[in-house]
PDB file of C-alpha atoms and ligand atoms in Angstrom:
ATOM      1  CA  MET A  25      50.612 135.102 115.656  1.00  0.00           C
ATOM      2  CA  SER A  26      47.473 132.794 114.924  1.00  0.00           C
ATOM      3  CA  THR A  27      45.980 130.729 117.467  1.00  0.00           C
ATOM      4  CA  GLY A  28      43.848 128.966 115.191  1.00  0.00           C
ATOM      5  CA  THR A  29      40.323 129.626 113.445  1.00  0.00           C
ATOM      6  CA  ALA A  30      37.271 130.787 115.593  1.00  0.00           C
ATOM      7  CA  LEU A  31      33.807 130.538 113.925  1.00  0.00           C
ATOM      8  CA  VAL A  32      31.319 132.797 115.585  1.00  0.00           C
ATOM      9  CA  THR A  33      27.672 132.887 114.742  1.00  0.00           C
ATOM     10  CA  GLY A  34      25.531 135.937 115.359  1.00  0.00           C
ATOM     11  CA  ALA A  35      28.560 137.974 114.619  1.00  0.00           C
ATOM     12  CA  SER A  36      26.773 141.043 113.143  1.00  0.00           C
ATOM     13  CA  ARG A  37      26.165 142.730 116.412  1.00  0.00           C
ATOM     14  CA  GLY A  38      25.775 142.422 120.337  1.00  0.00           C
ATOM     15  CA  ILE A  39      27.432 139.695 122.063  1.00  0.00           C
ATOM     16  CA  GLY A  40      28.902 137.708 119.037  1.00  0.00           C
ATOM     17  CA  ARG A  41      30.399 140.985 117.551  1.00  0.00           C
ATOM     18  CA  ALA A  42      32.126 141.464 121.115  1.00  0.00           C
ATOM     19  CA  ILE A  43      33.257 137.924 121.068  1.00  0.00           C
ATOM     20  CA  CYS A  44      34.762 138.235 117.446  1.00  0.00           C
ATOM     21  CA  ARG A  45      36.866 141.382 118.786  1.00  0.00           C
ATOM     22  CA  ARG A  46      38.043 139.586 121.924  1.00  0.00           C
ATOM     23  CA  LEU A  47      39.097 136.356 119.902  1.00  0.00           C
ATOM     24  CA  SER A  48      40.777 138.270 117.282  1.00  0.00           C
ATOM     25  CA  ARG A  49      42.901 139.987 120.028  1.00  0.00           C
ATOM     26  CA  ASP A  50      43.649 136.584 121.341  1.00  0.00           C
ATOM     27  CA  GLY A  51      44.988 135.622 117.892  1.00  0.00           C
ATOM     28  CA  TYR A  52      42.359 133.714 116.311  1.00  0.00           C
ATOM     29  CA  ALA A  53      41.399 134.129 112.595  1.00  0.00           C
ATOM     30  CA  ILE A  54      37.721 134.876 112.702  1.00  0.00           C
ATOM     31  CA  LEU A  55      34.941 133.461 110.604  1.00  0.00           C
ATOM     32  CA  ALA A  56      32.153 135.847 111.169  1.00  0.00           C
ATOM     33  CA  VAL A  57      28.665 134.181 110.755  1.00  0.00           C
ATOM     34  CA  ALA A  58      25.334 136.157 110.274  1.00  0.00           C
ATOM     35  CA  ARG A  59      22.766 137.298 107.771  1.00  0.00           C
ATOM     36  CA  ASN A  60      23.520 140.982 107.843  1.00  0.00           C
ATOM     37  CA  ALA A  61      26.415 141.293 105.161  1.00  0.00           C
ATOM     38  CA  ALA A  62      26.958 145.077 105.823  1.00  0.00           C
ATOM     39  CA  GLU A  63      27.480 144.620 109.503  1.00  0.00           C
ATOM     40  CA  LEU A  64      29.640 141.702 108.770  1.00  0.00           C
ATOM     41  CA  ALA A  65      31.609 143.725 106.421  1.00  0.00           C
ATOM     42  CA  SER A  66      32.166 146.446 108.922  1.00  0.00           C
ATOM     43  CA  LEU A  67      33.387 143.911 111.572  1.00  0.00           C
ATOM     44  CA  CYS A  68      35.987 142.459 109.304  1.00  0.00           C
ATOM     45  CA  GLY A  69      37.134 145.827 108.298  1.00  0.00           C
ATOM     46  CA  GLU A  70      37.576 146.912 111.809  1.00  0.00           C
ATOM     47  CA  ILE A  71      39.457 143.627 112.789  1.00  0.00           C
ATOM     48  CA  VAL A  72      41.640 143.722 109.820  1.00  0.00           C
ATOM     49  CA  SER A  73      42.669 147.368 110.529  1.00  0.00           C
ATOM     50  CA  GLN A  74      43.762 146.327 113.760  1.00  0.00           C
ATOM     51  CA  GLY A  75      46.089 143.432 112.156  1.00  0.00           C
ATOM     52  CA  GLY A  76      43.817 140.643 112.624  1.00  0.00           C
ATOM     53  CA  GLN A  77      42.079 138.287 110.266  1.00  0.00           C
ATOM     54  CA  CYS A  78      38.194 137.907 109.492  1.00  0.00           C
ATOM     55  CA  ARG A  79      36.088 136.529 106.887  1.00  0.00           C
ATOM     56  CA  ALA A  80      32.366 137.103 106.702  1.00  0.00           C
ATOM     57  CA  ILE A  81      29.990 134.182 105.953  1.00  0.00           C
ATOM     58  CA  VAL A  82      26.520 135.641 105.230  1.00  0.00           C
ATOM     59  CA  LEU A  83      24.304 132.684 106.194  1.00  0.00           C
ATOM     60  CA  ASP A  84      20.969 132.013 107.603  1.00  0.00           C
ATOM     61  CA  ILE A  85      21.914 129.449 110.238  1.00  0.00           C
ATOM     62  CA  ALA A  86      18.360 128.068 110.144  1.00  0.00           C
ATOM     63  CA  ASP A  87      18.789 126.834 106.783  1.00  0.00           C
ATOM     64  CA  GLY A  88      20.493 123.261 107.248  1.00  0.00           C
ATOM     65  CA  LYS A  89      21.315 122.667 103.569  1.00  0.00           C
ATOM     66  CA  ALA A  90      22.971 126.159 103.397  1.00  0.00           C
ATOM     67  CA  VAL A  91      24.932 125.687 106.659  1.00  0.00           C
ATOM     68  CA  ALA A  92      26.120 122.209 105.654  1.00  0.00           C
ATOM     69  CA  SER A  93      27.443 123.714 102.137  1.00  0.00           C
ATOM     70  CA  ALA A  94      28.862 126.947 103.706  1.00  0.00           C
ATOM     71  CA  LEU A  95      30.499 125.327 106.767  1.00  0.00           C
ATOM     72  CA  GLY A  96      30.995 121.792 105.878  1.00  0.00           C
ATOM     73  CA  GLU A  97      34.639 121.960 104.563  1.00  0.00           C
ATOM     74  CA  LEU A  98      35.961 124.781 106.560  1.00  0.00           C
ATOM     75  CA  HIS A  99      38.810 123.988 109.297  1.00  0.00           C
ATOM     76  CA  VAL A 100      37.501 125.339 112.722  1.00  0.00           C
ATOM     77  CA  ASP A 101      39.323 125.091 116.042  1.00  0.00           C
ATOM     78  CA  VAL A 102      36.864 127.010 117.951  1.00  0.00           C
ATOM     79  CA  LEU A 103      33.153 127.187 117.413  1.00  0.00           C
ATOM     80  CA  VAL A 104      31.038 129.754 119.160  1.00  0.00           C
ATOM     81  CA  ASN A 105      27.334 129.248 118.926  1.00  0.00           C
ATOM     82  CA  ASN A 106      26.190 132.419 119.850  1.00  0.00           C
ATOM     83  CA  ALA A 107      23.241 133.359 117.500  1.00  0.00           C
ATOM     84  CA  GLY A 108      19.942 133.504 119.351  1.00  0.00           C
ATOM     85  CA  VAL A 109      16.385 135.111 119.054  1.00  0.00           C
ATOM     86  CA  ALA A 110      13.670 135.749 121.628  1.00  0.00           C
ATOM     87  CA  THR A 111      10.078 136.803 121.491  1.00  0.00           C
ATOM     88  CA  VAL A 112       8.934 137.361 125.241  1.00  0.00           C
ATOM     89  CA  GLN A 113       5.206 136.814 125.320  1.00  0.00           C
ATOM     90  CA  PRO A 114       2.843 134.831 127.410  1.00  0.00           C
ATOM     91  CA  PHE A 115       2.440 131.368 125.986  1.00  0.00           C
ATOM     92  CA  VAL A 116      -1.186 131.843 125.367  1.00  0.00           C
ATOM     93  CA  ASP A 117      -0.575 134.874 123.040  1.00  0.00           C
ATOM     94  CA  LEU A 118       2.737 133.524 121.326  1.00  0.00           C
ATOM     95  CA  GLY A 119       2.397 132.679 117.747  1.00  0.00           C
ATOM     96  CA  ALA A 120       3.571 129.746 115.747  1.00  0.00           C
ATOM     97  CA  ASP A 121       5.947 131.713 113.799  1.00  0.00           C
ATOM     98  CA  ASP A 122       7.691 133.254 116.746  1.00  0.00           C
ATOM     99  CA  TRP A 123       7.681 129.722 118.631  1.00  0.00           C
ATOM    100  CA  ASN A 124       9.118 128.085 115.422  1.00  0.00           C
ATOM    101  CA  ARG A 125      11.807 130.866 114.799  1.00  0.00           C
ATOM    102  CA  MET A 126      13.079 130.473 118.469  1.00  0.00           C
ATOM    103  CA  ILE A 127      13.311 126.617 118.025  1.00  0.00           C
ATOM    104  CA  ASP A 128      14.904 126.964 114.521  1.00  0.00           C
ATOM    105  CA  VAL A 129      17.598 129.465 115.716  1.00  0.00           C
ATOM    106  CA  ASN A 130      18.393 128.673 119.387  1.00  0.00           C
ATOM    107  CA  VAL A 131      17.839 124.726 119.025  1.00  0.00           C
ATOM    108  CA  ASN A 132      17.816 123.328 115.437  1.00  0.00           C
ATOM    109  CA  ALA A 133      20.628 125.509 114.236  1.00  0.00           C
ATOM    110  CA  LEU A 134      22.997 124.198 117.166  1.00  0.00           C
ATOM    111  CA  PHE A 135      22.623 120.807 115.123  1.00  0.00           C
ATOM    112  CA  HIS A 136      23.329 122.322 111.935  1.00  0.00           C
ATOM    113  CA  VAL A 137      26.439 124.389 112.748  1.00  0.00           C
ATOM    114  CA  THR A 138      27.684 122.003 115.234  1.00  0.00           C
ATOM    115  CA  ARG A 139      27.319 118.805 112.840  1.00  0.00           C
ATOM    116  CA  ALA A 140      29.177 120.930 109.993  1.00  0.00           C
ATOM    117  CA  VAL A 141      32.308 121.517 112.142  1.00  0.00           C
ATOM    118  CA  LEU A 142      32.521 118.928 114.645  1.00  0.00           C
ATOM    119  CA  PRO A 143      33.662 115.993 112.506  1.00  0.00           C
ATOM    120  CA  GLY A 144      37.019 117.965 111.758  1.00  0.00           C
ATOM    121  CA  MET A 145      37.457 118.787 115.283  1.00  0.00           C
ATOM    122  CA  LEU A 146      37.100 115.091 116.181  1.00  0.00           C
ATOM    123  CA  ALA A 147      39.555 113.933 113.279  1.00  0.00           C
ATOM    124  CA  ARG A 148      42.145 116.401 114.587  1.00  0.00           C
ATOM    125  CA  GLY A 149      41.593 115.432 118.190  1.00  0.00           C
ATOM    126  CA  ALA A 150      41.229 119.032 119.301  1.00  0.00           C
ATOM    127  CA  GLY A 151      38.423 121.801 119.223  1.00  0.00           C
ATOM    128  CA  HIS A 152      36.174 123.612 121.531  1.00  0.00           C
ATOM    129  CA  VAL A 153      32.399 124.081 120.975  1.00  0.00           C
ATOM    130  CA  CYS A 154      31.205 127.063 123.093  1.00  0.00           C
ATOM    131  CA  THR A 155      27.610 127.896 123.185  1.00  0.00           C
ATOM    132  CA  VAL A 156      25.923 131.007 124.637  1.00  0.00           C
ATOM    133  CA  GLY A 157      23.094 129.766 126.795  1.00  0.00           C
ATOM    134  CA  SER A 158      21.078 131.941 129.423  1.00  0.00           C
ATOM    135  CA  ILE A 159      20.632 131.943 133.280  1.00  0.00           C
ATOM    136  CA  SER A 160      17.088 131.682 131.930  1.00  0.00           C
ATOM    137  CA  GLY A 161      17.830 128.172 130.792  1.00  0.00           C
ATOM    138  CA  ARG A 162      17.456 127.291 134.647  1.00  0.00           C
ATOM    139  CA  SER A 163      15.371 130.003 136.000  1.00  0.00           C
ATOM    140  CA  ALA A 164      11.994 130.550 134.492  1.00  0.00           C
ATOM    141  CA  PHE A 165      10.329 133.879 133.713  1.00  0.00           C
ATOM    142  CA  VAL A 166       6.916 135.146 132.700  1.00  0.00           C
ATOM    143  CA  GLY A 167       6.801 135.180 128.928  1.00  0.00           C
ATOM    144  CA  GLY A 168       9.812 132.749 128.559  1.00  0.00           C
ATOM    145  CA  SER A 169       8.100 129.512 128.064  1.00  0.00           C
ATOM    146  CA  CYS A 170       9.819 128.963 124.531  1.00  0.00           C
ATOM    147  CA  TYR A 171      12.807 131.106 124.900  1.00  0.00           C
ATOM    148  CA  ALA A 172      13.901 129.720 128.404  1.00  0.00           C
ATOM    149  CA  ALA A 173      13.083 126.125 127.228  1.00  0.00           C
ATOM    150  CA  THR A 174      15.294 126.588 124.282  1.00  0.00           C
ATOM    151  CA  LYS A 175      18.193 127.643 126.592  1.00  0.00           C
ATOM    152  CA  ALA A 176      17.498 124.753 128.948  1.00  0.00           C
ATOM    153  CA  PHE A 177      17.957 122.749 125.791  1.00  0.00           C
ATOM    154  CA  VAL A 178      21.474 124.282 125.254  1.00  0.00           C
ATOM    155  CA  THR A 179      22.741 123.080 128.832  1.00  0.00           C
ATOM    156  CA  ALA A 180      21.287 119.494 128.398  1.00  0.00           C
ATOM    157  CA  TRP A 181      22.525 119.162 124.865  1.00  0.00           C
ATOM    158  CA  ALA A 182      25.985 120.622 125.743  1.00  0.00           C
ATOM    159  CA  GLU A 183      26.575 118.278 128.725  1.00  0.00           C
ATOM    160  CA  SER A 184      25.666 115.236 126.810  1.00  0.00           C
ATOM    161  CA  LEU A 185      27.943 116.398 123.969  1.00  0.00           C
ATOM    162  CA  LEU A 186      30.680 116.788 126.303  1.00  0.00           C
ATOM    163  CA  LEU A 187      30.374 113.155 127.612  1.00  0.00           C
ATOM    164  CA  GLU A 188      30.814 112.065 123.998  1.00  0.00           C
ATOM    165  CA  VAL A 189      33.752 114.166 122.899  1.00  0.00           C
ATOM    166  CA  ARG A 190      35.894 115.176 125.909  1.00  0.00           C
ATOM    167  CA  GLU A 191      38.067 111.892 125.646  1.00  0.00           C
ATOM    168  CA  ARG A 192      38.664 112.697 121.875  1.00  0.00           C
ATOM    169  CA  GLY A 193      40.135 116.061 122.715  1.00  0.00           C
ATOM    170  CA  VAL A 194      37.265 118.342 122.157  1.00  0.00           C
ATOM    171  CA  LYS A 195      35.926 120.717 124.769  1.00  0.00           C
ATOM    172  CA  VAL A 196      32.404 121.761 125.250  1.00  0.00           C
ATOM    173  CA  SER A 197      31.205 124.839 127.088  1.00  0.00           C
ATOM    174  CA  VAL A 198      28.198 126.790 127.956  1.00  0.00           C
ATOM    175  CA  ILE A 199      28.341 130.509 129.011  1.00  0.00           C
ATOM    176  CA  MET A 200      25.144 131.711 130.664  1.00  0.00           C
ATOM    177  CA  PRO A 201      24.657 135.547 131.014  1.00  0.00           C
ATOM    178  CA  GLY A 202      22.000 137.225 132.822  1.00  0.00           C
ATOM    179  CA  GLY A 203      20.469 140.428 131.357  1.00  0.00           C
ATOM    180  CA  VAL A 204      22.903 142.046 128.677  1.00  0.00           C
ATOM    181  CA  ALA A 205      22.450 145.554 127.216  1.00  0.00           C
ATOM    182  CA  THR A 206      22.074 144.734 123.561  1.00  0.00           C
ATOM    183  CA  ASP A 207      19.341 144.990 121.008  1.00  0.00           C
ATOM    184  CA  PHE A 208      18.245 141.310 121.784  1.00  0.00           C
ATOM    185  CA  GLY A 209      14.716 140.488 120.999  1.00  0.00           C
ATOM    186  CA  GLY A 210      14.199 143.501 118.682  1.00  0.00           C
ATOM    187  CA  LYS A 211      14.163 146.032 121.357  1.00  0.00           C
ATOM    188  CA  PRO A 212      17.152 148.355 120.949  1.00  0.00           C
ATOM    189  CA  ALA A 213      19.008 148.991 124.259  1.00  0.00           C
ATOM    190  CA  THR A 214      18.422 152.266 125.956  1.00  0.00           C
ATOM    191  CA  PRO A 215      20.370 154.007 129.014  1.00  0.00           C
ATOM    192  CA  ALA A 216      17.744 152.347 131.188  1.00  0.00           C
ATOM    193  CA  ASP A 217      19.753 149.081 130.331  1.00  0.00           C
ATOM    194  CA  ASP A 218      22.902 150.416 131.604  1.00  0.00           C
ATOM    195  CA  TRP A 219      22.753 148.354 134.755  1.00  0.00           C
ATOM    196  CA  LYS A 220      23.146 145.131 132.728  1.00  0.00           C
ATOM    197  CA  LEU A 221      25.988 143.136 131.759  1.00  0.00           C
ATOM    198  CA  SER A 222      27.741 144.650 128.476  1.00  0.00           C
ATOM    199  CA  ALA A 223      28.329 142.394 125.455  1.00  0.00           C
ATOM    200  CA  HIS A 224      32.094 143.078 126.145  1.00  0.00           C
ATOM    201  CA  ASP A 225      31.480 141.427 129.677  1.00  0.00           C
ATOM    202  CA  VAL A 226      30.121 138.431 127.984  1.00  0.00           C
ATOM    203  CA  ALA A 227      32.934 138.256 125.409  1.00  0.00           C
ATOM    204  CA  GLU A 228      35.459 138.435 128.191  1.00  0.00           C
ATOM    205  CA  ALA A 229      33.898 135.276 129.751  1.00  0.00           C
ATOM    206  CA  VAL A 230      34.051 133.511 126.607  1.00  0.00           C
ATOM    207  CA  GLY A 231      37.607 134.409 125.903  1.00  0.00           C
ATOM    208  CA  PHE A 232      38.442 133.292 129.306  1.00  0.00           C
ATOM    209  CA  THR A 233      36.686 129.941 128.887  1.00  0.00           C
ATOM    210  CA  ILE A 234      38.406 129.202 125.617  1.00  0.00           C
ATOM    211  CA  GLY A 235      41.705 130.344 126.674  1.00  0.00           C
ATOM    212  CA  THR A 236      42.075 127.816 129.546  1.00  0.00           C
ATOM    213  CA  PRO A 237      45.003 125.395 129.438  1.00  0.00           C
ATOM    214  CA  PRO A 238      44.464 122.195 127.329  1.00  0.00           C
ATOM    215  CA  SER A 239      43.937 119.990 130.353  1.00  0.00           C
ATOM    216  CA  VAL A 240      41.366 122.563 131.920  1.00  0.00           C
ATOM    217  CA  LEU A 241      37.790 122.610 131.045  1.00  0.00           C
ATOM    218  CA  VAL A 242      35.333 125.377 132.245  1.00  0.00           C
ATOM    219  CA  HIS A 243      32.141 123.503 131.157  1.00  0.00           C
ATOM    220  CA  ARG A 244      29.424 125.917 132.528  1.00  0.00           C
ATOM    221  CA  LEU A 245      29.711 129.569 133.530  1.00  0.00           C
ATOM    222  CA  GLU A 246      27.117 131.947 134.665  1.00  0.00           C
ATOM    223  CA  VAL A 247      27.759 135.657 134.226  1.00  0.00           C
ATOM    224  CA  ARG A 248      25.793 138.067 136.283  1.00  0.00           C
ATOM    225  CA  THR A 249      25.966 141.739 137.099  1.00  0.00           C
ATOM    226  CA  LEU A 250      26.316 143.232 140.597  1.00  0.00           C
ATOM    227  CA  ASN A 251      24.369 146.108 139.548  1.00  0.00           C
ATOM    228  CA  SER A 252      20.599 146.441 140.478  1.00  0.00           C
ATOM    229  CA  PRO A 253      17.896 147.419 138.150  1.00  0.00           C
ATOM    230  CA  PRO A 254      16.630 151.008 138.645  1.00  0.00           C
ATOM    231  CA  ARG A 255      13.622 151.148 140.835  1.00  0.00           C
ATOM    232  CA  ARG A 256      10.298 151.637 139.069  1.00  0.00           C
TER     233      ARG A 256
HETATM  234  N1  NAP B 326      20.732 140.010 125.463  1.00  0.00           N
HETATM  235  C1  NAP B 326      20.685 139.403 126.590  1.00  0.00           C
HETATM  236  O1  NAP B 326      20.120 139.847 127.523  1.00  0.00           O
HETATM  237  C2  NAP B 326      21.088 137.910 126.628  1.00  0.00           C
HETATM  238  C3  NAP B 326      21.016 137.322 127.923  1.00  0.00           C
HETATM  239  C4  NAP B 326      21.333 135.867 128.090  1.00  0.00           C
HETATM  240  C5  NAP B 326      21.803 135.401 126.866  1.00  0.00           C
HETATM  241  N2  NAP B 326      21.734 135.869 125.495  1.00  0.00           N
HETATM  242  C6  NAP B 326      22.018 135.019 124.381  1.00  0.00           C
HETATM  243  O2  NAP B 326      23.052 135.845 123.698  1.00  0.00           O
HETATM  244  C7  NAP B 326      23.179 135.391 122.373  1.00  0.00           C
HETATM  245  C8  NAP B 326      23.506 136.727 121.699  1.00  0.00           C
HETATM  246  O3  NAP B 326      22.277 137.593 121.856  1.00  0.00           O
HETATM  247  P1  NAP B 326      22.549 139.303 121.724  1.00  0.00           P
HETATM  248  O4  NAP B 326      22.106 139.709 122.898  1.00  0.00           O
HETATM  249  O5  NAP B 326      23.967 139.724 121.082  1.00  0.00           O
HETATM  250  O6  NAP B 326      21.608 139.338 120.670  1.00  0.00           O
HETATM  251  P2  NAP B 326      21.311 140.378 119.267  1.00  0.00           P
HETATM  252  O7  NAP B 326      22.172 141.665 119.485  1.00  0.00           O
HETATM  253  O8  NAP B 326      19.873 140.368 118.859  1.00  0.00           O
HETATM  254  O9  NAP B 326      22.124 139.556 118.083  1.00  0.00           O
HETATM  255  C9  NAP B 326      21.871 138.268 117.844  1.00  0.00           C
HETATM  256  C10 NAP B 326      22.714 137.722 116.438  1.00  0.00           C
HETATM  257  O10 NAP B 326      22.200 136.564 116.094  1.00  0.00           O
HETATM  258  C11 NAP B 326      22.082 136.592 114.667  1.00  0.00           C
HETATM  259  N3  NAP B 326      21.059 135.873 114.160  1.00  0.00           N
HETATM  260  C12 NAP B 326      19.753 135.693 114.611  1.00  0.00           C
HETATM  261  N4  NAP B 326      18.922 134.947 113.680  1.00  0.00           N
HETATM  262  C13 NAP B 326      20.040 134.477 112.840  1.00  0.00           C
HETATM  263  C14 NAP B 326      19.835 133.506 111.735  1.00  0.00           C
HETATM  264  N5  NAP B 326      18.800 132.946 111.394  1.00  0.00           N
HETATM  265  N6  NAP B 326      20.993 133.126 111.084  1.00  0.00           N
HETATM  266  C15 NAP B 326      22.213 133.784 111.348  1.00  0.00           C
HETATM  267  N7  NAP B 326      22.284 134.677 112.503  1.00  0.00           N
HETATM  268  C16 NAP B 326      21.162 134.925 113.253  1.00  0.00           C
HETATM  269  C17 NAP B 326      21.762 138.123 114.385  1.00  0.00           C
HETATM  270  O11 NAP B 326      22.488 138.357 113.072  1.00  0.00           O
HETATM  271  P3  NAP B 326      21.817 138.833 111.856  1.00  0.00           P
HETATM  272  O12 NAP B 326      20.436 139.557 112.169  1.00  0.00           O
HETATM  273  O13 NAP B 326      22.619 139.737 111.038  1.00  0.00           O
HETATM  274  O14 NAP B 326      21.492 137.336 111.200  1.00  0.00           O
HETATM  275  C18 NAP B 326      22.892 138.893 115.556  1.00  0.00           C
HETATM  276  O15 NAP B 326      23.932 138.862 115.036  1.00  0.00           O
HETATM  277  C19 NAP B 326      21.747 134.625 122.228  1.00  0.00           C
HETATM  278  O16 NAP B 326      21.980 133.347 122.132  1.00  0.00           O
HETATM  279  C20 NAP B 326      20.934 135.056 123.312  1.00  0.00           C
HETATM  280  O17 NAP B 326      19.925 134.152 123.587  1.00  0.00           O
HETATM  281  C21 NAP B 326      21.448 137.277 125.547  1.00  0.00           C
END
């Protein structure tokens, strides 16, 4: 049974990998995008061994020309803009390279990837663009001057896009998790992160959002844990 094709960015690990597993279980053929070829190959092997379909697309989504050439001709029913990066540092210490990397991956890549696949959705009168934002997009934190701002961008961008495409059959959603126990920001998850959401929890929220009936849109969804961080 195939429900269609789902393209997931940041599929090599963490939340994106869990989203690929969930959407494959829901019957989607997966187009798995990231830079790490070995991790994508292992994900596709896992999905295929369970009867699903998965194609690895090794791609730096910050490279607009490469994205247009790799994704421009693909039939994509569901796009999950999940890839993201963070350097959490006080603004006064944040280097230009880290600033630019967050803008390139968290903001500019939304343009590259969505512009590559949205015209096909509009032509077919159906599709779903689901982007992983963050609670930090509306709730500032120390060290988040750039990262939180990129996630605030996600919500404003997605709401404007929704107003432009909703009457043409395309849904637009933002999933806003709190802290998730992944290797995000270059820091490997440790047992001290066990109180946080899991990547699986977020993937379930994405699967729910994408699985709503055609006449129903969940546009913005916050996902929080009920656990408390350990006392220091
Ligand atoms: N973890 C949290 O606490 C948390 C909370 C709220 C929201 N989020 C959001 O959730 C999303 C996923 O985060 P995560 O926790 O799963 O992080 P992660 O484990 O670090 O995974 C990030 C993914 O993004 C991909 N990626 C990074 N730069 C890329 C590039 N230039 N081109 C293509 N792919 C790239 C990475 O793949 P490669 O390295 O193989 O390219 C990886 O698959 C992000 O948007 C993040 O902002 C995370």
